[in-house]
Amino acid sequence: MSTATDAATVAIVGPGAIGTTVAAALHQAGRTPLLCGRTPRSELILEDGERRITVPGPVRNDPGQIDGTVDIVFLAVKATQTEAAAGWLAALCGPDTVVCVLQNGVEQMEQVARHAPKSPNTSNSPGARIIPAVVWFPAQGQPDGSVRLRGEARLSLPDTQAAQVVAEALRGTLCAVDVTANFQTLAWRKLLQNAVAGLMALTHRRAGMFARPDIATLAIAYLQECLAVARAEGAQLDDETPEEILAKFQAAPADMGTSILADRQAGRPLEWDIRNGVIARRARAHGIATPISDIVVPLLAAASDGPG
Ligand SMILES: NC(=O)c1ccc[n+]([C@@H]2O[C@H](COP(=O)([O-])OP(=O)(O)OC[C@H]3O[C@@H](n4cnc5c(N)ncnc54)[C@H](OP(=O)(O)O)[C@@H]3O)[C@@H](O)[C@H]2O)c1
């Protein structure tokens, strides 16, 4: 039986590691999305344990080829690529389109609204409904172009009407969705995890480095600094959060990487501003001193953007 959800039209903008995972989840449930990327490809492949899911393409690479808007856009480009992907948002979004931003950070709505088409009624508000997501799962692009899912696919969304549309589209798929009233706290917790992972991009080392006592001490001090900012922003995180995050890195396989390290090793721009810079910026607004961010953030920014 066909339902309104089955009929929802969906596009993935940025069919990389995260975009391929969500595309595969939708395809398996019979809701094959339109694929909008940068590199043309005939199909996407997700390796999930023993399963191999092929999502039929093609991956389109020209927003000019799009002849209508869709109900849901999953935006899964890196935050550094959002501006370049604005043409896709212009082509795919109508006033009722829900844009679910599958990016790290706590500023997805503001950042994406800047590049979304404007509502014809109010030139300052976006002509689409934008919602952030916390992406909890690791997925990794492979040299052959396939993507390996390295955990249970799960998203957290804020408890809003637009989020219900997304949750409905992913219902019963391999990608679980929690809709939570506690979204801000979850997003900040994930941000703290991302922020400390930034140290791996500076050392060019994987999770094993957190076994070093000196790195563990630095990580805790940095996480405590970030925790003070998170709380000032309203996140309800408890005193044990820094130790819990460090313990997770220490328990991870020593060769576990992070996307900011992969980007650094590949010489790509880093998401330093949405993962680390944001904490220093928000701290300044609250008058909170951030001596560790004041060193970490410029080093990441220079590593990413140069010059030199
Ligand atoms: N990977 C993870 O485990 C993970 C976990 C949690 C959160 N995240 C977050 O999720 C977001 C996406 O990360 P990711 O790892 O999926 O990145 P990714 O693998 O690099 O995927 C980005 C995709 O966007 C495409 N793209 C680039 N510019 C574009 C444009 N102008 N128009 C359309 N598509 C474009 C890229 O195409 P090309 O193939 O041409 O490069 C690529 O397919 C990031 O904010 C990341 O921090 C990632």
Coordinates of N, CA and C in Angstrom, one line a residue, residues 106-206:
V106 N 27.3 22.7 15.8 CA 26.1 23.2 16.5 C 25.5 24.4 15.7
E107 N 26.0 24.6 14.6 CA 25.6 25.8 13.8 C 25.0 25.5 12.5
Q108 N 24.5 24.2 12.3 CA 24.0 23.8 11.0 C 23.0 24.7 10.4
M109 N 22.0 25.1 11.3 CA 20.9 25.9 10.8 C 21.3 27.2 10.2
E110 N 22.1 28.0 11.0 CA 22.5 29.3 10.6 C 23.4 29.2 9.3
Q111 N 24.3 28.2 9.3 CA 25.3 28.1 8.2 C 24.6 27.7 6.9
V112 N 23.6 26.8 7.0 CA 22.9 26.4 5.8 C 21.9 27.4 5.3
A113 N 21.2 28.0 6.3 CA 20.2 29.1 5.9 C 20.9 30.2 5.1
R114 N 22.1 30.4 5.4 CA 22.9 31.5 4.6 C 23.0 31.1 3.1
H115 N 23.0 29.8 2.8 CA 23.2 29.4 1.4 C 21.9 28.8 0.8
A116 N 20.8 28.8 1.6 CA 19.6 28.2 1.1 C 18.8 29.3 0.3
P117 N 17.9 28.9 -0.6 CA 17.2 29.9 -1.3 C 16.3 30.7 -0.3
K118 N 16.1 32.0 -0.6 CA 15.3 32.8 0.4 C 13.8 32.7 0.0
S119 N 13.0 32.8 1.1 CA 11.6 32.8 0.9 C 11.1 34.0 0.1
P120 N 10.2 33.8 -0.9 CA 9.8 35.0 -1.6 C 9.0 36.0 -0.8
N121 N 8.5 35.5 0.4 CA 7.7 36.5 1.2 C 8.6 37.3 2.1
T122 N 9.5 36.7 2.7 CA 10.5 37.4 3.6 C 11.9 37.1 3.1
S123 N 12.5 38.2 2.6 CA 13.8 37.9 1.9 C 14.9 37.4 2.9
N124 N 14.6 37.5 4.2 CA 15.6 37.1 5.2 C 15.5 35.6 5.6
S125 N 14.3 35.1 5.5 CA 14.1 33.7 6.0 C 14.3 32.7 4.8
P126 N 14.8 31.5 5.1 CA 15.1 30.6 4.1 C 13.8 30.0 3.5
G127 N 13.8 29.7 2.2 CA 12.6 29.2 1.6 C 12.6 27.7 1.7
A128 N 12.9 27.1 2.9 CA 12.9 25.7 3.1 C 12.9 25.5 4.6
R129 N 12.6 24.3 5.1 CA 12.6 24.1 6.6 C 13.9 23.4 6.9
I130 N 14.8 24.0 7.6 CA 16.1 23.4 7.8 C 16.2 22.8 9.2
I131 N 16.7 21.5 9.3 CA 16.9 21.0 10.6 C 18.3 20.4 10.7
P132 N 18.9 20.5 11.9 CA 20.2 19.9 12.1 C 20.0 18.4 12.5
A133 N 21.1 17.6 12.4 CA 21.1 16.3 12.9 C 22.4 16.0 13.6
V134 N 22.4 15.1 14.6 CA 23.6 14.6 15.1 C 23.9 13.3 14.5
V135 N 25.0 13.1 13.8 CA 25.3 11.9 13.1 C 26.2 11.1 14.0
W136 N 25.7 10.0 14.5 CA 26.5 9.2 15.5 C 27.4 8.2 15.0
F137 N 27.2 7.8 13.7 CA 28.0 6.6 13.2 C 29.2 7.0 12.4
P138 N 30.2 6.2 12.4 CA 31.4 6.4 11.6 C 31.2 5.6 10.2
A139 N 31.5 6.3 9.2 CA 31.4 5.7 7.8 C 32.7 6.2 7.1
Q140 N 33.2 5.4 6.2 CA 34.5 5.7 5.6 C 34.5 5.4 4.1
G141 N 34.9 6.4 3.4 CA 35.1 6.2 1.9 C 36.3 5.3 1.7
Q142 N 36.1 4.3 0.8 CA 37.2 3.4 0.4 C 37.9 3.8 -0.9
P143 N 39.1 3.3 -1.1 CA 39.8 3.7 -2.3 C 39.0 3.4 -3.6
D144 N 38.1 2.3 -3.6 CA 37.4 2.0 -4.8 C 36.1 2.8 -4.9
G145 N 35.9 3.8 -4.0 CA 34.7 4.6 -4.2 C 33.5 4.1 -3.3
S146 N 33.6 2.9 -2.8 CA 32.5 2.4 -2.0 C 32.7 3.0 -0.6
V147 N 31.7 2.8 0.3 CA 31.7 3.4 1.6 C 31.5 2.2 2.6
R148 N 32.3 2.2 3.6 CA 32.2 1.2 4.7 C 31.6 1.8 5.9
L149 N 30.4 1.2 6.3 CA 29.7 1.7 7.5 C 30.4 1.0 8.7
R150 N 30.9 1.8 9.7 CA 31.7 1.2 10.8 C 31.0 1.3 12.1
G151 N 29.7 1.0 12.1 CA 28.9 1.1 13.4 C 27.4 1.1 13.0
E152 N 26.6 1.1 14.0 CA 25.1 1.2 13.8 C 24.8 2.6 13.3
A153 N 24.1 2.6 12.2 CA 23.7 4.0 11.6 C 22.6 4.6 12.5
R154 N 22.9 5.8 13.0 CA 21.9 6.4 13.9 C 22.0 7.9 13.8
L155 N 20.9 8.6 13.8 CA 20.8 10.0 13.8 C 20.0 10.5 15.0
S156 N 20.3 11.6 15.6 CA 19.4 12.3 16.5 C 18.9 13.6 15.9
L157 N 17.6 13.8 16.0 CA 17.0 15.1 15.5 C 16.3 15.8 16.6
P158 N 16.1 17.1 16.4 CA 15.3 17.9 17.4 C 13.9 17.5 17.3
D159 N 13.1 17.7 18.3 CA 11.7 17.4 18.3 C 10.9 18.5 17.7
T160 N 10.8 18.5 16.3 CA 10.1 19.5 15.6 C 9.2 18.8 14.6
Q161 N 8.3 19.5 14.0 CA 7.4 19.0 13.0 C 8.2 18.5 11.8
A162 N 9.2 19.3 11.4 CA 10.0 19.0 10.2 C 10.8 17.7 10.4
A163 N 11.3 17.5 11.7 CA 12.0 16.3 12.0 C 11.2 15.1 11.8
Q164 N 9.9 15.2 12.1 CA 9.0 14.1 12.0 C 9.0 13.6 10.5
V165 N 9.0 14.5 9.6 CA 9.0 14.2 8.2 C 10.2 13.3 7.8
V166 N 11.4 13.7 8.4 CA 12.6 12.9 8.2 C 12.6 11.6 8.8
A167 N 12.1 11.6 10.1 CA 12.0 10.3 10.8 C 11.1 9.3 10.1
E168 N 10.0 9.8 9.5 CA 9.1 9.0 8.8 C 9.7 8.4 7.6
A169 N 10.5 9.2 6.9 CA 11.2 8.7 5.6 C 12.2 7.6 6.0
L170 N 12.8 7.7 7.2 CA 13.8 6.7 7.5 C 13.3 5.6 8.4
R171 N 12.0 5.6 8.7 CA 11.4 4.6 9.5 C 11.6 3.2 8.9
G172 N 12.0 2.3 9.7 CA 12.2 0.9 9.3 C 13.4 0.6 8.4
T173 N 14.3 1.6 8.4 CA 15.5 1.4 7.5 C 16.7 1.1 8.4
L174 N 17.8 0.8 7.8 CA 19.0 0.5 8.6 C 19.5 1.7 9.4
C175 N 19.0 2.9 9.1 CA 19.4 4.1 9.8 C 18.4 4.5 10.8
A176 N 18.7 4.3 12.1 CA 17.7 4.6 13.2 C 17.7 6.1 13.4
V177 N 16.6 6.6 13.9 CA 16.4 8.0 14.1 C 15.8 8.2 15.5
D178 N 16.5 9.0 16.4 CA 15.9 9.4 17.7 C 15.4 10.8 17.5
V179 N 14.2 11.1 17.8 CA 13.7 12.5 17.9 C 13.7 12.9 19.4
T180 N 14.5 13.9 19.7 CA 14.7 14.2 21.1 C 14.5 15.6 21.5
A181 N 13.9 15.8 22.7 CA 13.8 17.2 23.2 C 15.1 17.7 23.7
N182 N 16.1 16.8 23.9 CA 17.4 17.1 24.5 C 18.4 17.3 23.4
F183 N 18.0 17.8 22.2 CA 18.9 17.8 21.1 C 20.2 18.7 21.3
Q184 N 19.9 19.8 22.0 CA 21.1 20.7 22.2 C 22.2 20.1 23.0
T185 N 21.8 19.4 24.0 CA 22.8 18.7 24.9 C 23.5 17.6 24.1
L186 N 22.8 16.9 23.3 CA 23.4 15.8 22.5 C 24.4 16.4 21.5
A187 N 23.9 17.5 20.8 CA 24.8 18.1 19.8 C 26.1 18.7 20.4
W188 N 26.0 19.2 21.6 CA 27.2 19.7 22.3 C 28.1 18.6 22.7
R189 N 27.5 17.5 23.2 CA 28.3 16.3 23.6 C 29.1 15.8 22.4
K190 N 28.4 15.7 21.2 CA 29.1 15.2 20.0 C 30.2 16.3 19.6
L191 N 29.9 17.6 19.8 CA 30.9 18.6 19.4 C 32.1 18.5 20.3
L192 N 32.0 18.2 21.6 CA 33.2 18.0 22.4 C 34.0 16.8 21.9
Q193 N 33.3 15.8 21.5 CA 34.1 14.6 21.0 C 34.8 15.0 19.7
N194 N 34.2 15.8 18.8 CA 34.8 16.2 17.6 C 36.0 17.2 17.9
A195 N 35.7 18.0 18.9 CA 36.8 19.1 19.2 C 38.1 18.4 19.6
V196 N 38.0 17.4 20.5 CA 39.2 16.8 21.0 C 39.8 15.9 19.9
A197 N 39.0 15.4 19.0 CA 39.5 14.6 17.9 C 40.4 15.4 17.0
G198 N 40.2 16.7 17.1 CA 41.0 17.7 16.3 C 42.5 17.6 16.6
L199 N 42.8 17.1 17.9 CA 44.2 17.0 18.3 C 44.8 15.9 17.4
M200 N 44.1 15.0 16.9 CA 44.6 13.9 16.0 C 45.1 14.5 14.7
A201 N 44.4 15.5 14.2 CA 44.8 16.2 13.0 C 46.1 16.9 13.2
L202 N 46.3 17.4 14.4 CA 47.6 18.2 14.6 C 48.8 17.2 14.8
T203 N 48.6 16.0 15.4 CA 49.7 15.1 15.6 C 49.8 14.1 14.4
H204 N 48.8 14.1 13.5 CA 48.8 13.0 12.5 C 48.8 11.6 13.1
R205 N 48.1 11.5 14.2 CA 48.1 10.2 14.9 C 46.6 9.8 15.1
R206 N 46.4 8.5 15.2 CA 45.0 7.9 15.4 C 44.8 7.8 16.9

